[in-house]
Amino acid sequence: MKRALLIALIVLLALVVLGAGSLWTALRASLPDLDGTETLAGLSAEVSVERDAAGVPTITAATRADAARALGYVHAQERWFQMDLLRRAASGELSALLGEATWRTDSTLRPHRLRARARAVVEALPADQRAVLDAYTAGANAGLDALGARPFEYLALRQAPRPWQPEDGILAAFAMYLDLQFDGGYGLELERDALTAALPDVLADFLMPTGDAWDAPLEGDTVEPPPIPTAAQLGDWQPGDEAPAPPEPDVLGSNNWAVAGDLTETGAALVADDMHLGLRLPHIWFRASLVVDGRRITGVTLPGAPLVIVGSNGDVAWGFTNSYGDYIDYVRLVEPEPGLIATASGTVALDTLREQIAVGDEVRELVVLDTPFGPVTATGPDGARYAMQWGAHRPEATNLGLLDAETATTLDEVLDAANRSGIPAQNFVAGDRAGRIGWTIAGQIPLRVGRDGRRPVDSTDPNARWDRFLRPDEVPRIVDPADGRLWSANSRVASGDALAAIGDANYAHGARARQIRDGLAALTPPVDERDLLAIQLDDRALFYARWRDLLRTTLTDAPATDDLDALRRTVEDWSGHADDAGYRLVRRFRDGVVDRTLPPLLASVRALAPRAGYPARDETAVWALVTEQPAHLLPPGHASWDALLLDAAAEVARGDLDTAWADDNALVMAHPMADALPGIGGRLRMPSAPQRGDSRMPRVAGPSMGASQRMVVSPGFEERGIFHMPGGQAGHFLSPYWGAGHDDWAEGRPSPFLPGPTVYRLTLTPAE
């Protein structure tokens, strides 16, 4: 009996070892090819793929189509699962892979039918762009097929990846539309509608300022916000009871700026760019350097698309920030009878579409209501339905025109390429080797006639439907400013007609842009790359200085208690940076004041529209209230405004006073399957580390959001450039360069823009 038990245990152990060995073999087999020679059908000539120690490839090819084919091959081998998630997220097809957990996401996005729209985009592409897209698609499928095993995520999910299609490359671009523009189907126009319906006009205007003294536009001045409404103006209106406070959203945003050659060491322009996005593994970007016909284009690519998104080509360098312009409108549907919509040109039928969504092995039907303006996404408190009109719905809004930036040789050429490109509309800042700098909007801007986009219009309005997008010569542009400096940080960039063309879809408060502007103005020429990196890493909390002063005044006038005394000491010790405990406490104090001040003013709005959040740029109104202290707008439950401030301070004092902000803000960067894979989940995370910075200063940092890259480069002098990227290149945790470069990003150490010496060399040869 004992002998039989021993044999059984040995057999069981052998099976476990064999199983573990088989799993290890499969995991190793799913790593990309780094060295040797592989055949890649469709190439016109041999292509070399040389990777440095960080896994950054230099792809040398005879044609751009060959480079795209090789890039698709590399993307697929390194990042297939990420590519798959991008196309599935945009098309509302995640649940087929991930099950019930993503049903809500799919049912929100499927009404936009982005896969069908992506096919229409592909069919409309110019021949040269289509050739690049088709080459990339073929290369991606070849790269997947060349792996020795399917990517490890599919082993865990027990699923097989499906082939890449040309429209999937467009869906990857649509995924960025969703990240940068999508409002969930209930946008700022509807919130403005609810605000004006529920509040007196003067109060609605006060809560929705177009800007304040913090603004730092490239052209035009700051604007004077509306004054606090008087009691006489408000009449019988009074603040409501305390209501649950909607969370104030973090501004992800981005920064970029340029300095003209007259101010630099080299005489060429300097361009800095740090796009702020969610941080995850694998990272959203993939670094690459493409050498085509002798020209080197270096920057970041988006796995799933054949483009260099931001970078430098030796003659020009360019970068993006999200513009937060108004690229979505809502149309209130006038329905004379069920199923019919009244328009300016007559009555049309409301289309009822039935979308089939796979949820694991189950198929569910989703009913989608579609109109000539776009899908129905919202219903107002009066029962009126609203259609969402979005540039991403129109085939002419999306293309691969950004390819032209790669071959531009002058500032004017790269700005023209930006205006022709079909991407989510972005602030585009560029500079050239001759030292010139410029700003424009890259992507397509709707031309509105007879409406400003701030409020919904009825379907019967003859101007309800956009006629077209702005032509390149109609898009705002600023070139060669007198002081040799340009900047953008998601806040208001323009004024007057330019602002009217771009619109306002909740652009960011101006504090971050002003800090960048002032940092650039303070530079002493000649300016170099490290000077601009220092601005990217600037974590001085200038925005919060006045809140610190307000908290100190509140504590000075407060009765002495142990808690308040401890709070006072910590606040006095604050360094002025977003790092220590003092900063965290000042920040919490401001949040507490906002949460006590705004909800009573918005109680009637929230009753009318529960999805409405805080108004845009709430700082302007809140600061006016707590400093001018109007008695008629004092929230219920507080004896005075000073009592409200003390209540907020006391709440902070009762909490943790010792934890530094950098520790509270520690990095949480993980693969989406990290929690689902016992044993290896720990390998699917970047180390947690304290993070300086926050959302209202140049060094934007949150636990899972922040600088998705940092770039400082002078075209023609790329060897001097600086580049940072969190997480590294690899999509596989067993890769030899998993996480390479991450520490430089986390610590702000300058690291090279160009790839380093070759460590791995793969040669791709045409099929015979």
mmCIF file of N, CA, C and O in Angstrom, residues 613-698:
data_model
loop_
_atom_site.group_PDB
_atom_site.id
_atom_site.type_symbol
_atom_site.label_atom_id
_atom_site.label_comp_id
_atom_site.label_asym_id
_atom_site.label_seq_id
_atom_site.Cartn_x
_atom_site.Cartn_y
_atom_site.Cartn_z
ATOM 1 N N GLY A 613 -22.143 66.620 -13.775
ATOM 2 C CA GLY A 613 -21.053 66.721 -12.811
ATOM 3 C C GLY A 613 -20.824 68.163 -12.412
ATOM 4 O O GLY A 613 -21.678 69.034 -12.602
ATOM 5 N N TYR A 614 -19.668 68.426 -11.843
ATOM 6 C CA TYR A 614 -19.314 69.801 -11.530
ATOM 7 C C TYR A 614 -19.165 70.589 -12.828
ATOM 8 O O TYR A 614 -18.732 70.044 -13.840
ATOM 9 N N PRO A 615 -19.502 71.865 -12.816
ATOM 10 C CA PRO A 615 -19.288 72.674 -14.026
ATOM 11 C C PRO A 615 -17.814 72.741 -14.380
ATOM 12 O O PRO A 615 -16.938 72.533 -13.541
ATOM 13 N N ALA A 616 -17.575 73.030 -15.646
ATOM 14 C CA ALA A 616 -16.193 73.171 -16.090
ATOM 15 C C ALA A 616 -15.510 74.319 -15.337
ATOM 16 O O ALA A 616 -16.128 75.323 -15.010
ATOM 17 N N ARG A 617 -14.228 74.141 -15.048
ATOM 18 C CA ARG A 617 -13.409 75.180 -14.415
ATOM 19 C C ARG A 617 -14.066 75.694 -13.130
ATOM 20 O O ARG A 617 -14.260 76.897 -12.935
ATOM 21 N N ASP A 618 -14.384 74.754 -12.233
ATOM 22 C CA ASP A 618 -15.087 75.115 -11.002
ATOM 23 C C ASP A 618 -14.260 76.013 -10.091
ATOM 24 O O ASP A 618 -14.806 76.717 -9.243
ATOM 25 N N GLU A 619 -12.941 76.018 -10.269
ATOM 26 C CA GLU A 619 -12.088 76.825 -9.404
ATOM 27 C C GLU A 619 -12.502 78.290 -9.416
ATOM 28 O O GLU A 619 -12.492 78.955 -8.368
ATOM 29 N N THR A 620 -12.870 78.803 -10.562
ATOM 30 C CA THR A 620 -13.179 80.225 -10.694
ATOM 31 C C THR A 620 -14.320 80.627 -9.773
ATOM 32 O O THR A 620 -14.227 81.608 -9.022
ATOM 33 N N ALA A 621 -15.414 79.860 -9.816
ATOM 34 C CA ALA A 621 -16.579 80.189 -8.998
ATOM 35 C C ALA A 621 -16.310 79.927 -7.523
ATOM 36 O O ALA A 621 -16.662 80.756 -6.660
ATOM 37 N N VAL A 622 -15.697 78.797 -7.198
ATOM 38 C CA VAL A 622 -15.491 78.445 -5.791
ATOM 39 C C VAL A 622 -14.579 79.455 -5.107
ATOM 40 O O VAL A 622 -14.848 79.898 -3.982
ATOM 41 N N TRP A 623 -13.505 79.852 -5.784
ATOM 42 C CA TRP A 623 -12.594 80.806 -5.155
ATOM 43 C C TRP A 623 -13.286 82.148 -4.914
ATOM 44 O O TRP A 623 -13.088 82.775 -3.863
ATOM 45 N N ALA A 624 -14.088 82.580 -5.861
ATOM 46 C CA ALA A 624 -14.815 83.832 -5.661
ATOM 47 C C ALA A 624 -15.741 83.733 -4.447
ATOM 48 O O ALA A 624 -15.842 84.665 -3.633
ATOM 49 N N LEU A 625 -16.411 82.612 -4.296
ATOM 50 C CA LEU A 625 -17.359 82.452 -3.193
ATOM 51 C C LEU A 625 -16.660 82.456 -1.840
ATOM 52 O O LEU A 625 -17.105 83.130 -0.895
ATOM 53 N N VAL A 626 -15.562 81.712 -1.711
ATOM 54 C CA VAL A 626 -14.944 81.586 -0.391
ATOM 55 C C VAL A 626 -14.141 82.821 -0.016
ATOM 56 O O VAL A 626 -13.832 83.022 1.167
ATOM 57 N N THR A 627 -13.802 83.657 -0.983
ATOM 58 C CA THR A 627 -13.072 84.880 -0.649
ATOM 59 C C THR A 627 -14.010 86.068 -0.487
ATOM 60 O O THR A 627 -13.805 86.914 0.385
ATOM 61 N N GLU A 628 -15.071 86.150 -1.309
ATOM 62 C CA GLU A 628 -16.026 87.255 -1.170
ATOM 63 C C GLU A 628 -17.141 86.936 -0.184
ATOM 64 O O GLU A 628 -17.790 87.850 0.342
ATOM 65 N N GLN A 629 -17.421 85.679 0.056
ATOM 66 C CA GLN A 629 -18.325 85.179 1.092
ATOM 67 C C GLN A 629 -19.718 85.821 1.059
ATOM 68 O O GLN A 629 -20.165 86.441 2.041
ATOM 69 N N PRO A 630 -20.446 85.664 -0.039
ATOM 70 C CA PRO A 630 -21.811 86.216 -0.100
ATOM 71 C C PRO A 630 -22.762 85.436 0.813
ATOM 72 O O PRO A 630 -22.880 84.204 0.693
ATOM 73 N N ALA A 631 -23.436 86.114 1.693
ATOM 74 C CA ALA A 631 -24.303 85.439 2.664
ATOM 75 C C ALA A 631 -25.448 84.694 1.978
ATOM 76 O O ALA A 631 -25.873 83.627 2.441
ATOM 77 N N HIS A 632 -25.960 85.232 0.855
ATOM 78 C CA HIS A 632 -27.126 84.610 0.222
ATOM 79 C C HIS A 632 -26.786 83.322 -0.529
ATOM 80 O O HIS A 632 -27.699 82.590 -0.928
ATOM 81 N N LEU A 633 -25.493 83.022 -0.685
ATOM 82 C CA LEU A 633 -25.102 81.774 -1.328
ATOM 83 C C LEU A 633 -24.387 80.829 -0.358
ATOM 84 O O LEU A 633 -23.788 79.838 -0.775
ATOM 85 N N LEU A 634 -24.474 81.121 0.929
ATOM 86 C CA LEU A 634 -23.887 80.242 1.936
ATOM 87 C C LEU A 634 -24.636 78.912 1.953
ATOM 88 O O LEU A 634 -25.862 78.878 2.075
ATOM 89 N N PRO A 635 -23.943 77.799 1.806
ATOM 90 C CA PRO A 635 -24.615 76.498 1.825
ATOM 91 C C PRO A 635 -25.331 76.258 3.155
ATOM 92 O O PRO A 635 -24.826 76.663 4.218
ATOM 93 N N PRO A 636 -26.489 75.615 3.119
ATOM 94 C CA PRO A 636 -27.209 75.312 4.362
ATOM 95 C C PRO A 636 -26.348 74.475 5.306
ATOM 96 O O PRO A 636 -25.505 73.687 4.869
ATOM 97 N N GLY A 637 -26.578 74.650 6.606
ATOM 98 C CA GLY A 637 -25.857 73.857 7.592
ATOM 99 C C GLY A 637 -24.592 74.502 8.101
ATOM 100 O O GLY A 637 -23.902 73.921 8.950
ATOM 101 N N HIS A 638 -24.254 75.681 7.608
ATOM 102 C CA HIS A 638 -23.051 76.379 8.055
ATOM 103 C C HIS A 638 -23.444 77.765 8.553
ATOM 104 O O HIS A 638 -24.193 78.495 7.887
ATOM 105 N N ALA A 639 -22.918 78.131 9.710
ATOM 106 C CA ALA A 639 -23.270 79.423 10.302
ATOM 107 C C ALA A 639 -22.669 80.585 9.521
ATOM 108 O O ALA A 639 -23.215 81.694 9.528
ATOM 109 N N SER A 640 -21.551 80.348 8.847
ATOM 110 C CA SER A 640 -20.876 81.397 8.090
ATOM 111 C C SER A 640 -19.913 80.729 7.118
ATOM 112 O O SER A 640 -19.639 79.522 7.207
ATOM 113 N N TRP A 641 -19.385 81.527 6.222
ATOM 114 C CA TRP A 641 -18.382 80.993 5.310
ATOM 115 C C TRP A 641 -17.123 80.590 6.073
ATOM 116 O O TRP A 641 -16.481 79.584 5.748
ATOM 117 N N ASP A 642 -16.764 81.365 7.098
ATOM 118 C CA ASP A 642 -15.602 80.991 7.906
ATOM 119 C C ASP A 642 -15.837 79.661 8.605
ATOM 120 O O ASP A 642 -14.912 78.844 8.743
ATOM 121 N N ALA A 643 -17.074 79.430 9.029
ATOM 122 C CA ALA A 643 -17.399 78.148 9.664
ATOM 123 C C ALA A 643 -17.287 77.000 8.663
ATOM 124 O O ALA A 643 -16.831 75.898 9.001
ATOM 125 N N LEU A 644 -17.690 77.252 7.417
ATOM 126 C CA LEU A 644 -17.551 76.222 6.380
ATOM 127 C C LEU A 644 -16.080 75.887 6.164
ATOM 128 O O LEU A 644 -15.697 74.708 6.062
ATOM 129 N N LEU A 645 -15.235 76.915 6.088
ATOM 130 C CA LEU A 645 -13.809 76.681 5.887
ATOM 131 C C LEU A 645 -13.206 75.930 7.066
ATOM 132 O O LEU A 645 -12.382 75.008 6.881
ATOM 133 N N LEU A 646 -13.611 76.294 8.261
ATOM 134 C CA LEU A 646 -13.097 75.607 9.443
ATOM 135 C C LEU A 646 -13.562 74.155 9.479
ATOM 136 O O LEU A 646 -12.808 73.254 9.870
ATOM 137 N N ASP A 647 -14.794 73.919 9.047
ATOM 138 C CA ASP A 647 -15.309 72.549 8.999
ATOM 139 C C ASP A 647 -14.468 71.700 8.045
ATOM 140 O O ASP A 647 -14.123 70.550 8.341
ATOM 141 N N ALA A 648 -14.131 72.270 6.892
ATOM 142 C CA ALA A 648 -13.287 71.545 5.937
ATOM 143 C C ALA A 648 -11.904 71.294 6.522
ATOM 144 O O ALA A 648 -11.327 70.208 6.357
ATOM 145 N N ALA A 649 -11.347 72.289 7.206
ATOM 146 C CA ALA A 649 -10.022 72.127 7.813
ATOM 147 C C ALA A 649 -10.057 71.090 8.930
ATOM 148 O O ALA A 649 -9.132 70.270 9.057
ATOM 149 N N ALA A 650 -11.120 71.108 9.725
ATOM 150 C CA ALA A 650 -11.216 70.150 10.830
ATOM 151 C C ALA A 650 -11.317 68.720 10.314
ATOM 152 O O ALA A 650 -10.758 67.791 10.917
ATOM 153 N N GLU A 651 -12.006 68.535 9.202
ATOM 154 C CA GLU A 651 -12.079 67.192 8.619
ATOM 155 C C GLU A 651 -10.692 66.711 8.201
ATOM 156 O O GLU A 651 -10.333 65.550 8.407
ATOM 157 N N VAL A 652 -9.913 67.601 7.612
ATOM 158 C CA VAL A 652 -8.547 67.243 7.241
ATOM 159 C C VAL A 652 -7.739 66.910 8.493
ATOM 160 O O VAL A 652 -6.985 65.929 8.531
ATOM 161 N N ALA A 653 -7.899 67.706 9.543
ATOM 162 C CA ALA A 653 -7.118 67.518 10.772
ATOM 163 C C ALA A 653 -7.434 66.199 11.454
ATOM 164 O O ALA A 653 -6.568 65.622 12.130
ATOM 165 N N ARG A 654 -8.654 65.693 11.275
ATOM 166 C CA ARG A 654 -9.018 64.420 11.906
ATOM 167 C C ARG A 654 -8.444 63.212 11.163
ATOM 168 O O ARG A 654 -8.499 62.088 11.657
ATOM 169 N N GLY A 655 -7.928 63.431 9.985
ATOM 170 C CA GLY A 655 -7.395 62.327 9.197
ATOM 171 C C GLY A 655 -5.905 62.147 9.388
ATOM 172 O O GLY A 655 -5.293 62.663 10.332
ATOM 173 N N ASP A 656 -5.327 61.396 8.471
ATOM 174 C CA ASP A 656 -3.888 61.121 8.483
ATOM 175 C C ASP A 656 -3.130 62.401 8.132
ATOM 176 O O ASP A 656 -3.331 62.982 7.063
ATOM 177 N N LEU A 657 -2.241 62.835 9.025
ATOM 178 C CA LEU A 657 -1.486 64.064 8.803
ATOM 179 C C LEU A 657 -0.048 63.805 8.375
ATOM 180 O O LEU A 657 0.681 64.759 8.070
ATOM 181 N N ASP A 658 0.361 62.550 8.353
ATOM 182 C CA ASP A 658 1.783 62.261 8.187
ATOM 183 C C ASP A 658 2.169 61.748 6.807
ATOM 184 O O ASP A 658 3.319 61.917 6.388
ATOM 185 N N THR A 659 1.245 61.117 6.090
ATOM 186 C CA THR A 659 1.606 60.509 4.810
ATOM 187 C C THR A 659 1.939 61.579 3.784
ATOM 188 O O THR A 659 1.176 62.518 3.574
ATOM 189 N N ALA A 660 3.072 61.429 3.143
ATOM 190 C CA ALA A 660 3.470 62.369 2.100
ATOM 191 C C ALA A 660 2.620 62.158 0.859
ATOM 192 O O ALA A 660 2.185 61.038 0.564
ATOM 193 N N TRP A 661 2.392 63.241 0.117
ATOM 194 C CA TRP A 661 1.632 63.135 -1.120
ATOM 195 C C TRP A 661 2.275 62.152 -2.088
ATOM 196 O O TRP A 661 1.590 61.358 -2.729
ATOM 197 N N ALA A 662 3.596 62.179 -2.192
ATOM 198 C CA ALA A 662 4.269 61.290 -3.135
ATOM 199 C C ALA A 662 3.987 59.827 -2.817
ATOM 200 O O ALA A 662 3.895 58.987 -3.720
ATOM 201 N N ASP A 663 3.840 59.494 -1.532
ATOM 202 C CA ASP A 663 3.506 58.118 -1.148
ATOM 203 C C ASP A 663 2.035 57.818 -1.408
ATOM 204 O O ASP A 663 1.681 56.726 -1.864
ATOM 205 N N ASP A 664 1.175 58.775 -1.131
ATOM 206 C CA ASP A 664 -0.252 58.593 -1.384
ATOM 207 C C ASP A 664 -0.531 58.489 -2.885
ATOM 208 O O ASP A 664 -1.515 57.885 -3.307
ATOM 209 N N ASN A 665 0.357 59.059 -3.661
ATOM 210 C CA ASN A 665 0.231 59.130 -5.116
ATOM 211 C C ASN A 665 1.088 58.060 -5.801
ATOM 212 O O ASN A 665 1.417 58.182 -6.976
ATOM 213 N N ALA A 666 1.432 57.001 -5.077
ATOM 214 C CA ALA A 666 2.360 55.994 -5.584
ATOM 215 C C ALA A 666 1.842 55.342 -6.856
ATOM 216 O O ALA A 666 0.633 55.149 -7.040
ATOM 217 N N LEU A 667 2.758 54.984 -7.725
ATOM 218 C CA LEU A 667 2.436 54.410 -9.032
ATOM 219 C C LEU A 667 1.741 53.060 -8.895
ATOM 220 O O LEU A 667 2.176 52.196 -8.136
ATOM 221 N N VAL A 668 0.659 52.901 -9.673
ATOM 222 C CA VAL A 668 -0.021 51.615 -9.812
ATOM 223 C C VAL A 668 -0.130 51.359 -11.311
ATOM 224 O O VAL A 668 -1.026 51.870 -11.982
ATOM 225 N N MET A 669 0.805 50.590 -11.848
ATOM 226 C CA MET A 669 0.878 50.360 -13.293
ATOM 227 C C MET A 669 0.957 48.859 -13.526
ATOM 228 O O MET A 669 1.944 48.217 -13.167
ATOM 229 N N ALA A 670 -0.116 48.297 -14.105
ATOM 230 C CA ALA A 670 -0.210 46.846 -14.192
ATOM 231 C C ALA A 670 -0.843 46.414 -15.502
ATOM 232 O O ALA A 670 -1.553 47.169 -16.160
ATOM 233 N N HIS A 671 -0.595 45.181 -15.856
ATOM 234 C CA HIS A 671 -1.256 44.515 -16.978
ATOM 235 C C HIS A 671 -2.708 44.245 -16.573
ATOM 236 O O HIS A 671 -2.993 43.967 -15.402
ATOM 237 N N PRO A 672 -3.673 44.304 -17.504
ATOM 238 C CA PRO A 672 -5.076 44.078 -17.116
ATOM 239 C C PRO A 672 -5.346 42.694 -16.545
ATOM 240 O O PRO A 672 -6.364 42.494 -15.875
ATOM 241 N N MET A 673 -4.435 41.738 -16.766
ATOM 242 C CA MET A 673 -4.642 40.393 -16.247
ATOM 243 C C MET A 673 -3.799 40.109 -15.009
ATOM 244 O O MET A 673 -3.717 38.959 -14.558
ATOM 245 N N ALA A 674 -3.195 41.132 -14.441
ATOM 246 C CA ALA A 674 -2.292 40.928 -13.310
ATOM 247 C C ALA A 674 -2.985 40.262 -12.130
ATOM 248 O O ALA A 674 -2.395 39.421 -11.438
ATOM 249 N N ASP A 675 -4.240 40.623 -11.877
ATOM 250 C CA ASP A 675 -4.960 40.051 -10.734
ATOM 251 C C ASP A 675 -5.551 38.683 -11.045
ATOM 252 O O ASP A 675 -6.009 37.989 -10.137
ATOM 253 N N ALA A 676 -5.567 38.308 -12.309
ATOM 254 C CA ALA A 676 -6.238 37.071 -12.705
ATOM 255 C C ALA A 676 -5.276 35.913 -12.911
ATOM 256 O O ALA A 676 -5.718 34.795 -13.187
ATOM 257 N N LEU A 677 -3.972 36.163 -12.796
ATOM 258 C CA LEU A 677 -2.995 35.118 -13.077
ATOM 259 C C LEU A 677 -2.138 34.865 -11.844
ATOM 260 O O LEU A 677 -1.089 35.481 -11.659
ATOM 261 N N PRO A 678 -2.594 33.965 -10.958
ATOM 262 C CA PRO A 678 -1.809 33.666 -9.757
ATOM 263 C C PRO A 678 -0.452 33.078 -10.138
ATOM 264 O O PRO A 678 -0.312 32.341 -11.104
ATOM 265 N N GLY A 679 0.537 33.486 -9.394
ATOM 266 C CA GLY A 679 1.877 32.979 -9.651
ATOM 267 C C GLY A 679 2.714 33.911 -10.488
ATOM 268 O O GLY A 679 3.905 34.083 -10.220
ATOM 269 N N ILE A 680 2.114 34.501 -11.532
ATOM 270 C CA ILE A 680 2.904 35.415 -12.368
ATOM 271 C C ILE A 680 2.353 36.839 -12.316
ATOM 272 O O ILE A 680 2.924 37.735 -12.932
ATOM 273 N N GLY A 681 1.241 37.049 -11.592
ATOM 274 C CA GLY A 681 0.637 38.382 -11.544
ATOM 275 C C GLY A 681 1.601 39.441 -11.070
ATOM 276 O O GLY A 681 1.579 40.579 -11.553
ATOM 277 N N GLY A 682 2.478 39.075 -10.124
ATOM 278 C CA GLY A 682 3.442 40.046 -9.630
ATOM 279 C C GLY A 682 4.431 40.488 -10.684
ATOM 280 O O GLY A 682 4.964 41.600 -10.628
ATOM 281 N N ARG A 683 4.669 39.627 -11.685
ATOM 282 C CA ARG A 683 5.578 39.983 -12.775
ATOM 283 C C ARG A 683 4.926 40.948 -13.760
ATOM 284 O O ARG A 683 5.618 41.509 -14.616
ATOM 285 N N LEU A 684 3.615 41.097 -13.657
ATOM 286 C CA LEU A 684 2.869 41.917 -14.611
ATOM 287 C C LEU A 684 2.598 43.315 -14.076
ATOM 288 O O LEU A 684 1.632 43.969 -14.456
ATOM 289 N N ARG A 685 3.448 43.781 -13.191
ATOM 290 C CA ARG A 685 3.307 45.118 -12.615
ATOM 291 C C ARG A 685 4.669 45.807 -12.614
ATOM 292 O O ARG A 685 5.698 45.167 -12.441
ATOM 293 N N MET A 686 4.634 47.114 -12.775
ATOM 294 C CA MET A 686 5.827 47.891 -12.499
ATOM 295 C C MET A 686 5.910 48.119 -10.986
ATOM 296 O O MET A 686 4.880 48.197 -10.307
ATOM 297 N N PRO A 687 7.108 48.223 -10.444
ATOM 298 C CA PRO A 687 7.220 48.431 -8.994
ATOM 299 C C PRO A 687 6.489 49.700 -8.557
ATOM 300 O O PRO A 687 6.597 50.745 -9.205
ATOM 301 N N SER A 688 5.755 49.579 -7.472
ATOM 302 C CA SER A 688 5.114 50.772 -6.917
ATOM 303 C C SER A 688 6.192 51.690 -6.366
ATOM 304 O O SER A 688 7.141 51.238 -5.719
ATOM 305 N N ALA A 689 6.064 52.967 -6.646
ATOM 306 C CA ALA A 689 7.068 53.929 -6.200
ATOM 307 C C ALA A 689 6.393 55.265 -5.954
ATOM 308 O O ALA A 689 5.420 55.613 -6.627
ATOM 309 N N PRO A 690 6.882 56.056 -4.987
ATOM 310 C CA PRO A 690 6.312 57.387 -4.751
ATOM 311 C C PRO A 690 6.408 58.244 -6.012
ATOM 312 O O PRO A 690 7.361 58.137 -6.780
ATOM 313 N N GLN A 691 5.398 59.111 -6.201
ATOM 314 C CA GLN A 691 5.375 59.983 -7.380
ATOM 315 C C GLN A 691 5.134 61.424 -6.961
ATOM 316 O O GLN A 691 4.112 61.741 -6.343
ATOM 317 N N ARG A 692 6.047 62.291 -7.317
ATOM 318 C CA ARG A 692 5.839 63.724 -7.162
ATOM 319 C C ARG A 692 4.946 64.207 -8.300
ATOM 320 O O ARG A 692 4.870 63.596 -9.359
ATOM 321 N N GLY A 693 4.284 65.324 -8.095
ATOM 322 C CA GLY A 693 3.485 65.925 -9.155
ATOM 323 C C GLY A 693 1.998 65.659 -8.991
ATOM 324 O O GLY A 693 1.568 64.840 -8.183
ATOM 325 N N ASP A 694 1.205 66.379 -9.789
ATOM 326 C CA ASP A 694 -0.258 66.285 -9.716
ATOM 327 C C ASP A 694 -0.817 66.915 -10.987
ATOM 328 O O ASP A 694 -0.066 67.309 -11.884
ATOM 329 N N SER A 695 -2.135 67.074 -11.053
ATOM 330 C CA SER A 695 -2.774 67.451 -12.313
ATOM 331 C C SER A 695 -2.725 68.940 -12.632
ATOM 332 O O SER A 695 -3.013 69.320 -13.762
ATOM 333 N N ARG A 696 -2.375 69.798 -11.701
ATOM 334 C CA ARG A 696 -2.415 71.247 -11.946
ATOM 335 C C ARG A 696 -1.018 71.856 -12.010
ATOM 336 O O ARG A 696 -0.819 73.009 -11.630
ATOM 337 N N MET A 697 -0.086 71.089 -12.487
ATOM 338 C CA MET A 697 1.287 71.566 -12.664
ATOM 339 C C MET A 697 1.888 70.785 -13.820
ATOM 340 O O MET A 697 1.332 69.767 -14.242
ATOM 341 N N PRO A 698 3.024 71.228 -14.375
ATOM 342 C CA PRO A 698 3.555 70.523 -15.545
ATOM 343 C C PRO A 698 3.804 69.040 -15.317
ATOM 344 O O PRO A 698 3.544 68.221 -16.199
#
